Structures are given as C-alpha cells and as structure tokens.
PDB file of C-alpha atoms and ligand atoms in Angstrom:
ATOM      1  CA  MET H 194      12.573  25.702   2.546  1.00 44.00           C
ATOM      2  CA  SER H 195      10.948  22.765   4.331  1.00 43.00           C
ATOM      3  CA  ASN H 196      13.053  19.950   5.761  1.00 45.00           C
ATOM      4  CA  SER H 197      10.102  17.633   6.218  1.00 48.00           C
ATOM      5  CA  VAL H 198      10.778  13.997   5.358  1.00 53.00           C
ATOM      6  CA  ILE H 199       8.204  12.138   3.306  1.00 58.00           C
ATOM      7  CA  GLN H 200       7.487   8.862   5.094  1.00 53.00           C
ATOM      8  CA  CYS H 201       6.587   5.794   3.085  1.00 55.00           C
ATOM      9  CA  ARG H 202       3.205   4.503   4.249  1.00 57.00           C
ATOM     10  CA  CYS H 203       3.140   1.294   2.157  1.00 57.00           C
ATOM     11  CA  LYS H 204       3.840  -0.948   5.152  1.00 61.00           C
ATOM     12  CA  LYS H 205       0.840   0.481   6.984  1.00 73.00           C
ATOM     13  CA  GLU H 206      -1.596  -0.317   4.188  1.00 84.00           C
ATOM     14  CA  THR H 207      -4.294  -2.729   5.333  1.00 91.00           C
ATOM     15  CA  GLU H 208      -5.181  -5.965   3.611  1.00 91.00           C
ATOM     16  CA  ALA H 209      -8.467  -4.427   2.413  1.00 94.00           C
ATOM     17  CA  GLU H 210      -6.669  -1.400   0.972  1.00 94.00           C
ATOM     18  CA  LYS H 211      -4.255  -3.654  -0.942  1.00 95.00           C
ATOM     19  CA  TYR H 212      -7.166  -5.646  -2.388  1.00 97.00           C
ATOM     20  CA  GLU H 213      -8.869  -2.395  -3.316  1.00 96.00           C
ATOM     21  CA  ARG H 214      -5.793  -1.241  -5.215  1.00 96.00           C
ATOM     22  CA  ILE H 215      -5.542  -4.594  -6.980  1.00 97.00           C
ATOM     23  CA  ALA H 216      -9.235  -4.345  -7.954  1.00 97.00           C
ATOM     24  CA  GLU H 217      -8.500  -0.936  -9.495  1.00 97.00           C
ATOM     25  CA  VAL H 218      -5.599  -2.402 -11.481  1.00 96.00           C
ATOM     26  CA  ILE H 219      -7.846  -5.212 -12.744  1.00 96.00           C
ATOM     27  CA  GLU H 220     -10.484  -2.684 -13.864  1.00 95.00           C
ATOM     28  CA  GLU H 221      -7.834  -0.776 -15.769  1.00 94.00           C
ATOM     29  CA  TYR H 222      -6.087  -3.771 -17.370  1.00 93.00           C
ATOM     30  CA  LYS H 223      -8.728  -6.429 -17.847  1.00 87.00           C
ATOM     31  CA  ASP H 224      -9.659  -5.622 -21.446  1.00 86.00           C
ATOM     32  CA  ARG H 225      -6.081  -5.335 -22.659  1.00 86.00           C
ATOM     33  CA  GLU H 226      -4.243  -8.024 -24.592  1.00 84.00           C
ATOM     34  CA  GLY H 227      -2.193 -10.306 -22.311  1.00 85.00           C
ATOM     35  CA  SER H 228      -3.687  -8.579 -19.299  1.00 94.00           C
ATOM     36  CA  LEU H 229      -3.482 -11.527 -16.902  1.00 96.00           C
ATOM     37  CA  ILE H 230       0.329 -11.466 -16.691  1.00 95.00           C
ATOM     38  CA  GLN H 231       0.352  -7.699 -16.273  1.00 94.00           C
ATOM     39  CA  VAL H 232      -2.286  -7.870 -13.545  1.00 96.00           C
ATOM     40  CA  LEU H 233      -0.328 -10.596 -11.741  1.00 96.00           C
ATOM     41  CA  HIS H 234       2.853  -8.509 -11.886  1.00 93.00           C
ATOM     42  CA  MET H 235       1.054  -5.481 -10.495  1.00 94.00           C
ATOM     43  CA  ALA H 236      -0.726  -7.556  -7.843  1.00 95.00           C
ATOM     44  CA  GLN H 237       2.578  -9.065  -6.725  1.00 92.00           C
ATOM     45  CA  GLY H 238       4.047  -5.563  -6.569  1.00 87.00           C
ATOM     46  CA  ILE H 239       1.184  -4.379  -4.370  1.00 91.00           C
ATOM     47  CA  TYR H 240       0.736  -7.447  -2.172  1.00 92.00           C
ATOM     48  CA  GLY H 241       4.323  -8.739  -2.175  1.00 86.00           C
ATOM     49  CA  TYR H 242       3.386 -12.253  -3.351  1.00 91.00           C
ATOM     50  CA  LEU H 243       0.432 -14.139  -4.783  1.00 95.00           C
ATOM     51  CA  PRO H 244      -1.274 -16.364  -2.202  1.00 96.00           C
ATOM     52  CA  VAL H 245      -4.104 -18.662  -3.325  1.00 97.00           C
ATOM     53  CA  GLU H 246      -6.816 -16.348  -1.900  1.00 97.00           C
ATOM     54  CA  LEU H 247      -5.476 -13.477  -3.983  1.00 98.00           C
ATOM     55  CA  GLN H 248      -5.316 -15.668  -7.090  1.00 98.00           C
ATOM     56  CA  ARG H 249      -8.997 -16.568  -6.509  1.00 98.00           C
ATOM     57  CA  PHE H 250      -9.865 -12.880  -6.157  1.00 98.00           C
ATOM     58  CA  ILE H 251      -8.063 -12.051  -9.420  1.00 98.00           C
ATOM     59  CA  ALA H 252      -9.743 -14.955 -11.251  1.00 97.00           C
ATOM     60  CA  GLN H 253     -13.171 -13.890 -10.048  1.00 97.00           C
ATOM     61  CA  LYS H 254     -12.663 -10.203 -10.887  1.00 96.00           C
ATOM     62  CA  MET H 255     -11.298 -11.024 -14.338  1.00 96.00           C
ATOM     63  CA  GLY H 256     -13.992 -13.615 -15.060  1.00 94.00           C
ATOM     64  CA  LEU H 257     -11.397 -16.355 -15.556  1.00 95.00           C
ATOM     65  CA  PRO H 258     -11.251 -19.897 -14.213  1.00 97.00           C
ATOM     66  CA  PHE H 259      -9.040 -20.163 -11.118  1.00 97.00           C
ATOM     67  CA  SER H 260      -7.029 -22.923 -12.858  1.00 97.00           C
ATOM     68  CA  ARG H 261      -5.985 -20.449 -15.575  1.00 97.00           C
ATOM     69  CA  VAL H 262      -4.669 -17.939 -13.030  1.00 97.00           C
ATOM     70  CA  SER H 263      -2.911 -20.524 -10.859  1.00 97.00           C
ATOM     71  CA  GLY H 264      -1.464 -22.173 -13.987  1.00 97.00           C
ATOM     72  CA  VAL H 265       0.229 -18.906 -15.007  1.00 96.00           C
ATOM     73  CA  VAL H 266       1.449 -18.223 -11.451  1.00 96.00           C
ATOM     74  CA  THR H 267       3.065 -21.641 -11.128  1.00 93.00           C
ATOM     75  CA  PHE H 268       4.522 -21.602 -14.658  1.00 92.00           C
ATOM     76  CA  TYR H 269       6.590 -18.416 -14.309  1.00 89.00           C
ATOM     77  CA  SER H 270       9.364 -18.454 -11.727  1.00 78.00           C
ATOM     78  CA  PHE H 271       9.124 -14.710 -11.089  1.00 81.00           C
ATOM     79  CA  PHE H 272       5.722 -15.174  -9.475  1.00 89.00           C
ATOM     80  CA  SER H 273       5.808 -16.262  -5.859  1.00 88.00           C
ATOM     81  CA  THR H 274       3.037 -17.825  -3.779  1.00 91.00           C
ATOM     82  CA  LYS H 275       4.993 -17.310  -0.554  1.00 86.00           C
ATOM     83  CA  PRO H 276       6.052 -14.028   1.073  1.00 85.00           C
ATOM     84  CA  ARG H 277       9.411 -12.871  -0.213  1.00 84.00           C
ATOM     85  CA  GLY H 278      12.183 -11.163   1.681  1.00 90.00           C
ATOM     86  CA  GLU H 279      12.929  -7.488   1.294  1.00 91.00           C
ATOM     87  CA  ASN H 280      15.726  -8.460  -1.135  1.00 94.00           C
ATOM     88  CA  THR H 281      15.640 -11.371  -3.569  1.00 92.00           C
ATOM     89  CA  ILE H 282      18.908 -13.122  -4.369  1.00 95.00           C
ATOM     90  CA  ARG H 283      18.864 -15.177  -7.566  1.00 94.00           C
ATOM     91  CA  VAL H 284      21.887 -17.322  -8.266  1.00 96.00           C
ATOM     92  CA  CYS H 285      22.364 -18.340 -11.887  1.00 96.00           C
ATOM     93  CA  LEU H 286      22.620 -22.086 -12.413  1.00 95.00           C
ATOM     94  CA  GLY H 287      22.691 -21.930 -16.211  1.00 95.00           C
ATOM     95  CA  THR H 288      25.382 -24.091 -17.822  1.00 95.00           C
ATOM     96  CA  ALA H 289      28.266 -21.568 -17.793  1.00 96.00           C
ATOM     97  CA  CYS H 290      27.619 -20.502 -14.210  1.00 97.00           C
ATOM     98  CA  TYR H 291      27.076 -24.046 -13.011  1.00 95.00           C
ATOM     99  CA  VAL H 292      30.400 -25.152 -14.497  1.00 96.00           C
ATOM    100  CA  ARG H 293      32.234 -22.150 -13.028  1.00 96.00           C
ATOM    101  CA  GLY H 294      31.026 -22.493  -9.469  1.00 96.00           C
ATOM    102  CA  GLY H 295      27.385 -21.394  -9.310  1.00 96.00           C
ATOM    103  CA  LYS H 296      26.634 -24.279  -6.987  1.00 95.00           C
ATOM    104  CA  LYS H 297      29.366 -23.158  -4.551  1.00 97.00           C
ATOM    105  CA  ILE H 298      27.679 -19.758  -4.411  1.00 97.00           C
ATOM    106  CA  VAL H 299      24.369 -21.385  -3.559  1.00 97.00           C
ATOM    107  CA  GLU H 300      26.035 -23.487  -0.843  1.00 97.00           C
ATOM    108  CA  LYS H 301      27.781 -20.477   0.667  1.00 97.00           C
ATOM    109  CA  LEU H 302      24.591 -18.405   0.666  1.00 98.00           C
ATOM    110  CA  ARG H 303      22.665 -21.245   2.326  1.00 97.00           C
ATOM    111  CA  GLU H 304      25.338 -21.288   5.012  1.00 97.00           C
ATOM    112  CA  ILE H 305      25.460 -17.505   5.535  1.00 97.00           C
ATOM    113  CA  LEU H 306      21.702 -16.951   5.448  1.00 97.00           C
ATOM    114  CA  GLY H 307      20.633 -20.188   7.108  1.00 96.00           C
ATOM    115  CA  VAL H 308      17.903 -20.850   4.531  1.00 94.00           C
ATOM    116  CA  GLU H 309      17.266 -23.356   1.782  1.00 93.00           C
ATOM    117  CA  VAL H 310      16.702 -22.368  -1.848  1.00 91.00           C
ATOM    118  CA  GLY H 311      13.168 -20.977  -2.043  1.00 87.00           C
ATOM    119  CA  GLY H 312      13.342 -19.815   1.567  1.00 90.00           C
ATOM    120  CA  THR H 313      13.357 -16.440   3.283  1.00 92.00           C
ATOM    121  CA  THR H 314      15.530 -15.454   6.237  1.00 95.00           C
ATOM    122  CA  ALA H 315      13.857 -15.175   9.648  1.00 91.00           C
ATOM    123  CA  ASP H 316      14.346 -11.386   9.659  1.00 93.00           C
ATOM    124  CA  GLY H 317      12.611 -11.123   6.259  1.00 92.00           C
ATOM    125  CA  LYS H 318      15.685  -9.500   4.734  1.00 95.00           C
ATOM    126  CA  PHE H 319      16.594 -11.990   1.974  1.00 96.00           C
ATOM    127  CA  SER H 320      14.953 -14.663  -0.147  1.00 94.00           C
ATOM    128  CA  LEU H 321      17.214 -17.162  -1.879  1.00 94.00           C
ATOM    129  CA  GLU H 322      16.341 -18.427  -5.349  1.00 92.00           C
ATOM    130  CA  VAL H 323      18.087 -19.946  -8.328  1.00 92.00           C
ATOM    131  CA  MET H 324      17.478 -19.186 -11.972  1.00 90.00           C
ATOM    132  CA  ARG H 325      18.689 -20.051 -15.441  1.00 89.00           C
ATOM    133  CA  CYS H 326      20.984 -17.912 -17.612  1.00 92.00           C
ATOM    134  CA  ILE H 327      20.822 -14.188 -16.949  1.00 91.00           C
ATOM    135  CA  GLY H 328      22.927 -13.267 -19.989  1.00 92.00           C
ATOM    136  CA  ALA H 329      26.276 -12.764 -18.265  1.00 94.00           C
ATOM    137  CA  CYS H 330      27.807 -16.144 -19.230  1.00 96.00           C
ATOM    138  CA  GLY H 331      31.139 -14.574 -20.267  1.00 95.00           C
ATOM    139  CA  LEU H 332      31.587 -13.382 -16.700  1.00 96.00           C
ATOM    140  CA  ALA H 333      30.225 -16.441 -14.907  1.00 97.00           C
ATOM    141  CA  PRO H 334      29.388 -17.227 -12.192  1.00 97.00           C
ATOM    142  CA  ALA H 335      26.722 -14.592 -11.871  1.00 97.00           C
ATOM    143  CA  MET H 336      23.895 -13.767  -9.522  1.00 97.00           C
ATOM    144  CA  MET H 337      21.360 -11.020  -9.030  1.00 96.00           C
ATOM    145  CA  ILE H 338      20.206  -9.195  -5.943  1.00 96.00           C
ATOM    146  CA  ASN H 339      16.957  -7.489  -6.846  1.00 92.00           C
ATOM    147  CA  ASP H 340      17.756  -5.805 -10.208  1.00 90.00           C
ATOM    148  CA  ARG H 341      21.527  -5.659  -9.788  1.00 95.00           C
ATOM    149  CA  VAL H 342      23.706  -8.240 -11.539  1.00 96.00           C
ATOM    150  CA  TYR H 343      26.908  -9.426  -9.817  1.00 97.00           C
ATOM    151  CA  LYS H 344      29.452 -11.045 -12.149  1.00 97.00           C
ATOM    152  CA  GLN H 345      32.456 -13.310 -11.480  1.00 97.00           C
ATOM    153  CA  VAL H 346      31.158 -13.796  -7.964  1.00 97.00           C
ATOM    154  CA  ASN H 347      33.698 -15.076  -5.487  1.00 96.00           C
ATOM    155  CA  PRO H 348      32.002 -17.068  -2.699  1.00 96.00           C
ATOM    156  CA  ASP H 349      34.416 -15.514  -0.179  1.00 96.00           C
ATOM    157  CA  LYS H 350      33.071 -12.044  -1.063  1.00 96.00           C
ATOM    158  CA  LEU H 351      29.419 -12.903  -0.522  1.00 97.00           C
ATOM    159  CA  GLN H 352      29.326 -11.787   3.086  1.00 97.00           C
ATOM    160  CA  SER H 353      30.537  -8.289   2.194  1.00 96.00           C
ATOM    161  CA  ILE H 354      28.113  -8.073  -0.744  1.00 97.00           C
ATOM    162  CA  LEU H 355      25.192  -8.937   1.535  1.00 97.00           C
ATOM    163  CA  GLU H 356      26.269  -6.387   4.139  1.00 96.00           C
ATOM    164  CA  LYS H 357      25.445  -3.609   1.672  1.00 95.00           C
ATOM    165  CA  TYR H 358      21.764  -4.530   2.015  1.00 95.00           C
ATOM    166  CA  TYR H 359      21.540  -4.004   5.777  1.00 89.00           C
TER     167      TYR H 359
HETATM  168  S1  LIG G 265      24.754 -19.272 -17.530  1.00 65.13           S
HETATM  169 FE1  LIG G 265      24.809 -17.835 -15.924  1.00 65.13          FE
HETATM  170  S2  LIG G 265      24.734 -15.976 -16.970  1.00 65.13           S
HETATM  171 FE2  LIG G 265      24.545 -17.404 -18.546  1.00 65.13          FE
END
C-alpha cells in the first residue's frame, strides 16, 4: 500500500489558470436561469474574492453590462471585493444577538485580532465580518467561523475558539 500524501496545488495556481477555470465555469453556466449569482459564487471560490478586474472579465464573458455584475456583487454581503482570510468569522448582530452581547463579541475579536470589521489579519488567517440573524436566536449571541455556528458565545472563550484554527 502506498503512503504517498496528495499535496494540494491550489495555492500554486497562476492568475491565468484561475481565469481559465472561471472562463470554463462561465461557459458551463451562462445559459442557465439565475446563472450570474452561481458564476459569481464559483468565481469567488476559485479566485478567493471578486476584484473589479475579475468582475469586468465575468461581465464581458457573459455579455452583461459591468454595472449589472458589480450591482450584484455589492448587494450581497457574501461576495467580497477584497481578499479574505483563510477563515471568515461572522458575528451575528441581529436583534437577539445584539441585545445579548453580540457587540461585546465584536469588540473582543477586534482586540484579539487587531483588525476592524471588514478587515483581515496581517497573517491572512482571519477576516472579521458581521451579519444579520443566522437562525440561532434562542441561543444568542451567536457567530460563525466558516460554516460552523457557535452559540451562546462567551467573549472570554473567544481566544480558545480561535486557537483551534491555527
Ligand atoms: S439574531 Fe443572532 S441568531 Fe438570530
């Protein structure tokens, strides 16, 4: 039996190769209903974020006005025009979480990470964002790190939660 380890090569992919992959996605999706949002999701997955040059590329390839593409990107909070950290922290500031200390969580994370909301740590490890209700109001305050939901978050436990991502 082989013990060889499969190495991920994603980080080594060149800019041109990423654009090539995005062009393939556009070819596949462009005639489908609601394709723009799907293409943007896939493009963000491939490129990491959606800078203006990439939005122009998508608009041109899909035969859409640039304003339409940029309008969708700016409307939805899950699209980012700036590079994101390896892990995205989203603190809920919906009503229940806000009332039960969501803001304290944001303050504590700003202090621990040394970034403002919308920012990314210097080591590229975390991006800090806020969002509205994530459906865990009964166990507020809540936050997400990537796809994992943390409920009844105690600001004093944040440091140990973050350590799991190093
Ligand atoms: S308000 Fe935060 S989960 Fe609903």
